[in-house]
């Protein structure tokens, strides 16, 4: 049942019923049309209340129907709205909790709207690269006025219903605590015989000379929209509500909506939206897997990562103790935390009271006994197996039974760390990204012995601390850094062959990356990669890599923190200035290698960097390190600044076409350091079968 029908006196009540948010899927639309028609046909009914059962009026389109023919099957949302609008008896929308997207468009098709305060009112389609396609852009300005409607359509931001009381959107906003249904039925009985029935479509948008306002909006939105076409299309369609008669405006909106549906930008945004939801699902860990309670946390190590990780818990209201070996290091870590919070207060993003509250949740200690009762402990000490093993042995000895023992290691073998304890089922990797209190990504590393309840608990925890959790299997670098290594390798080879850091960064930033590889390395610290390469050179001496980055580190150019890296930096500034010294060193290095430098096109730079990610991503997928291609996309979108409008490396490869990607990889395999380009068997197979990575 996806719409309930009851009659109270002479008022029919149609209640959308499609949990969790009464998404307007085909079955719900059909049931709603049938219910309205039934009420219209019943002579005993004089008015109709349309509302939503459970937690929402309606959250809009049913996301489960996205990209399926059902979305376009009759009755479409348009048809449902027409049935409501053309009904010969008054239809009153009774709105509570959530009224968004198609839900709001449906309400706008009703003759009257009454609401409870606290309902979230929005047209959020722009966030998926779309615009409201069922009359929202034409009807909302008719009740809210041009400026307010434009703001809501372009931003997609929800507005609480009480803020809209007094506009023509609502005929009445009841006081909090009112029995909405009873009040709406009473309202409907009162207007049952009012004629003519008011229709939003018949109202005029009152804005005598809108051109200047529209032009200013157009320019402002253009500057903010970046590569996304939807915000500007929103401006144009809302503008049409003033310049065109209603039906023409509606057709224009339809045409723009269908156009946006096909744009790569909207496809990428919809992919990212679905990918984020998919990432929290693990096939062999069902939704009803029991979770452990997390009420107290501990962090070992008060360095760069440990302090940021502790802040995540405090922000979520979970008390956390940081353990250090030396009082000095502990004090420094706690001072960093205070400074971070105070900066946020200074920026006006946190109240002083909340700041103190959060700081009070974070305590420090030098004794394992003080963390023994924590429900979860996250180790963030030096990246050294010996140190980690010794910490885990102590955690094993001191932590209470059932505590989750997590490591923030970025490269070390989690199974080996787990083996240093007597409870490997309680050990898991929680790989945060720097700065840990800011970056959205959390790789949740599942060891071979990690318990399903431990995994389920950490997936739930990632939501609680507002991270995008993505599950990874155990391998060197997990999903993100393992792929990044191939990307960086290509970036370094490009320097040897003829490119300079600013050219490589420029090309990939124009592609849309937040930051090119060299600016990123300067920010993260070039010494981290140096340390890892030295370890690799011992473990895997056969893997060729460029020595350029080592030459840089040998000169102490570790990046922003030393005031010099791939670029020069002025004291206290983050602006990367091309360094003649580094560029000479790069050219000299090519000479030493006997490589004749050549002009390298931006397109080659982008292909080599992005396809290096794709090829390694395919191997990661095939090995089962990642559960699905969209998880890899989530890692890159939320942790590595991959351009959102391209949907992540795997989605991007699908949109280019895998045969084309494979051709390029084979071409590179025939070039210098071609051994780095062995095509992933999965890529070869999918390309041959004419398929993509997205199942
Ligand atoms: P860091 O050097 O800033 O901090 C390490 C802290 O651990 C120091 O304060 C040190 O005093 C403390 N420590 C060392 N041994 C200890 C012990 N036995 N007991 C208690 N405290 C001890 O290092 P950072 O950068 O915070 O890295 C920590 C871990 O996080 C490493 O495993 C690293 O690979 C990983 N990681 C680092 C990222 C980064 O960007 N820095 C990103 C993701 C993971």
XYZ file of C-alpha atoms and ligand atoms in Angstrom, residues 299-309 322-326 328-330 332-333 365-366 368 379-384 386-388 390-392 394 407-412 417 430-436 478 481 523-525 528 531-532, ligand 1:
103
model
C 43.400 7.723 20.856
C 47.046 6.684 21.165
C 49.457 9.377 19.938
C 48.843 13.135 20.122
C 50.544 13.986 16.827
C 49.116 15.393 13.604
C 46.573 12.624 13.181
C 45.795 11.715 16.793
C 44.702 15.256 17.680
C 42.445 15.548 14.628
C 40.917 12.114 15.270
C 44.505 10.792 24.291
C 47.416 8.662 25.431
C 51.027 9.754 24.911
C 54.428 8.592 26.072
C 55.740 12.023 27.042
C 55.533 17.359 26.516
C 54.069 15.729 23.398
C 50.713 15.435 25.138
C 51.578 20.108 22.616
C 48.764 17.964 21.166
C 46.918 10.693 29.891
C 50.310 8.999 30.046
C 47.260 2.838 29.647
C 46.217 4.056 17.474
C 47.963 6.929 15.647
C 51.633 6.538 16.616
C 54.673 6.538 14.305
C 54.332 4.573 11.076
C 56.668 1.798 12.181
C 57.765 -2.403 15.652
C 56.213 0.572 17.452
C 52.698 -0.398 16.355
C 54.324 -2.955 20.860
C 51.372 -0.542 21.271
C 48.902 -3.268 20.267
C 49.885 -3.246 25.475
C 44.872 1.447 13.769
C 45.229 4.567 11.653
C 48.159 3.073 9.738
C 48.381 4.262 6.143
C 50.624 1.571 4.702
C 51.362 -1.209 7.187
C 49.217 -5.743 13.641
C 40.394 3.260 10.591
C 42.390 5.281 8.109
C 41.684 8.982 8.523
C 43.006 11.629 6.159
C 44.827 14.778 7.092
C 43.551 17.113 8.499
C 41.544 14.406 10.262
C 44.643 0.392 0.806
C 47.118 5.597 -1.421
C 51.263 20.490 1.379
C 51.440 16.938 2.749
C 55.227 16.956 3.139
C 56.472 11.157 3.843
C 60.340 7.539 3.657
C 57.888 5.165 1.957
P 53.108 12.205 14.241
O 54.554 11.949 14.236
O 52.598 13.588 14.040
O 52.474 11.712 15.626
C 52.775 10.499 16.229
C 52.587 10.701 17.724
O 52.609 9.431 18.358
C 53.693 11.521 18.382
O 53.095 12.564 19.136
C 54.412 10.535 19.301
O 54.879 11.130 20.488
C 53.314 9.533 19.579
N 53.799 8.208 19.942
C 54.809 7.507 19.384
N 54.928 6.316 19.986
C 53.978 6.246 20.937
C 53.581 5.273 21.877
N 54.217 4.122 21.960
N 52.557 5.546 22.696
C 51.904 6.720 22.611
N 52.221 7.682 21.739
C 53.253 7.449 20.915
O 52.490 11.207 13.167
P 51.133 11.318 12.346
O 51.393 12.040 11.105
O 50.075 11.780 13.249
O 50.883 9.799 11.953
C 50.386 8.857 12.862
C 49.875 7.679 12.104
O 48.857 8.090 11.218
C 50.889 6.953 11.254
O 50.600 5.585 11.278
C 50.634 7.517 9.882
O 51.027 6.654 8.844
C 49.147 7.652 9.912
N 48.597 8.614 8.969
C 49.194 9.829 8.771
C 48.648 10.734 7.871
C 49.272 12.072 7.660
O 48.912 12.746 6.691
N 50.153 12.525 8.511
C 47.427 10.402 7.112
C 46.850 9.130 7.462
C 47.439 8.278 8.330
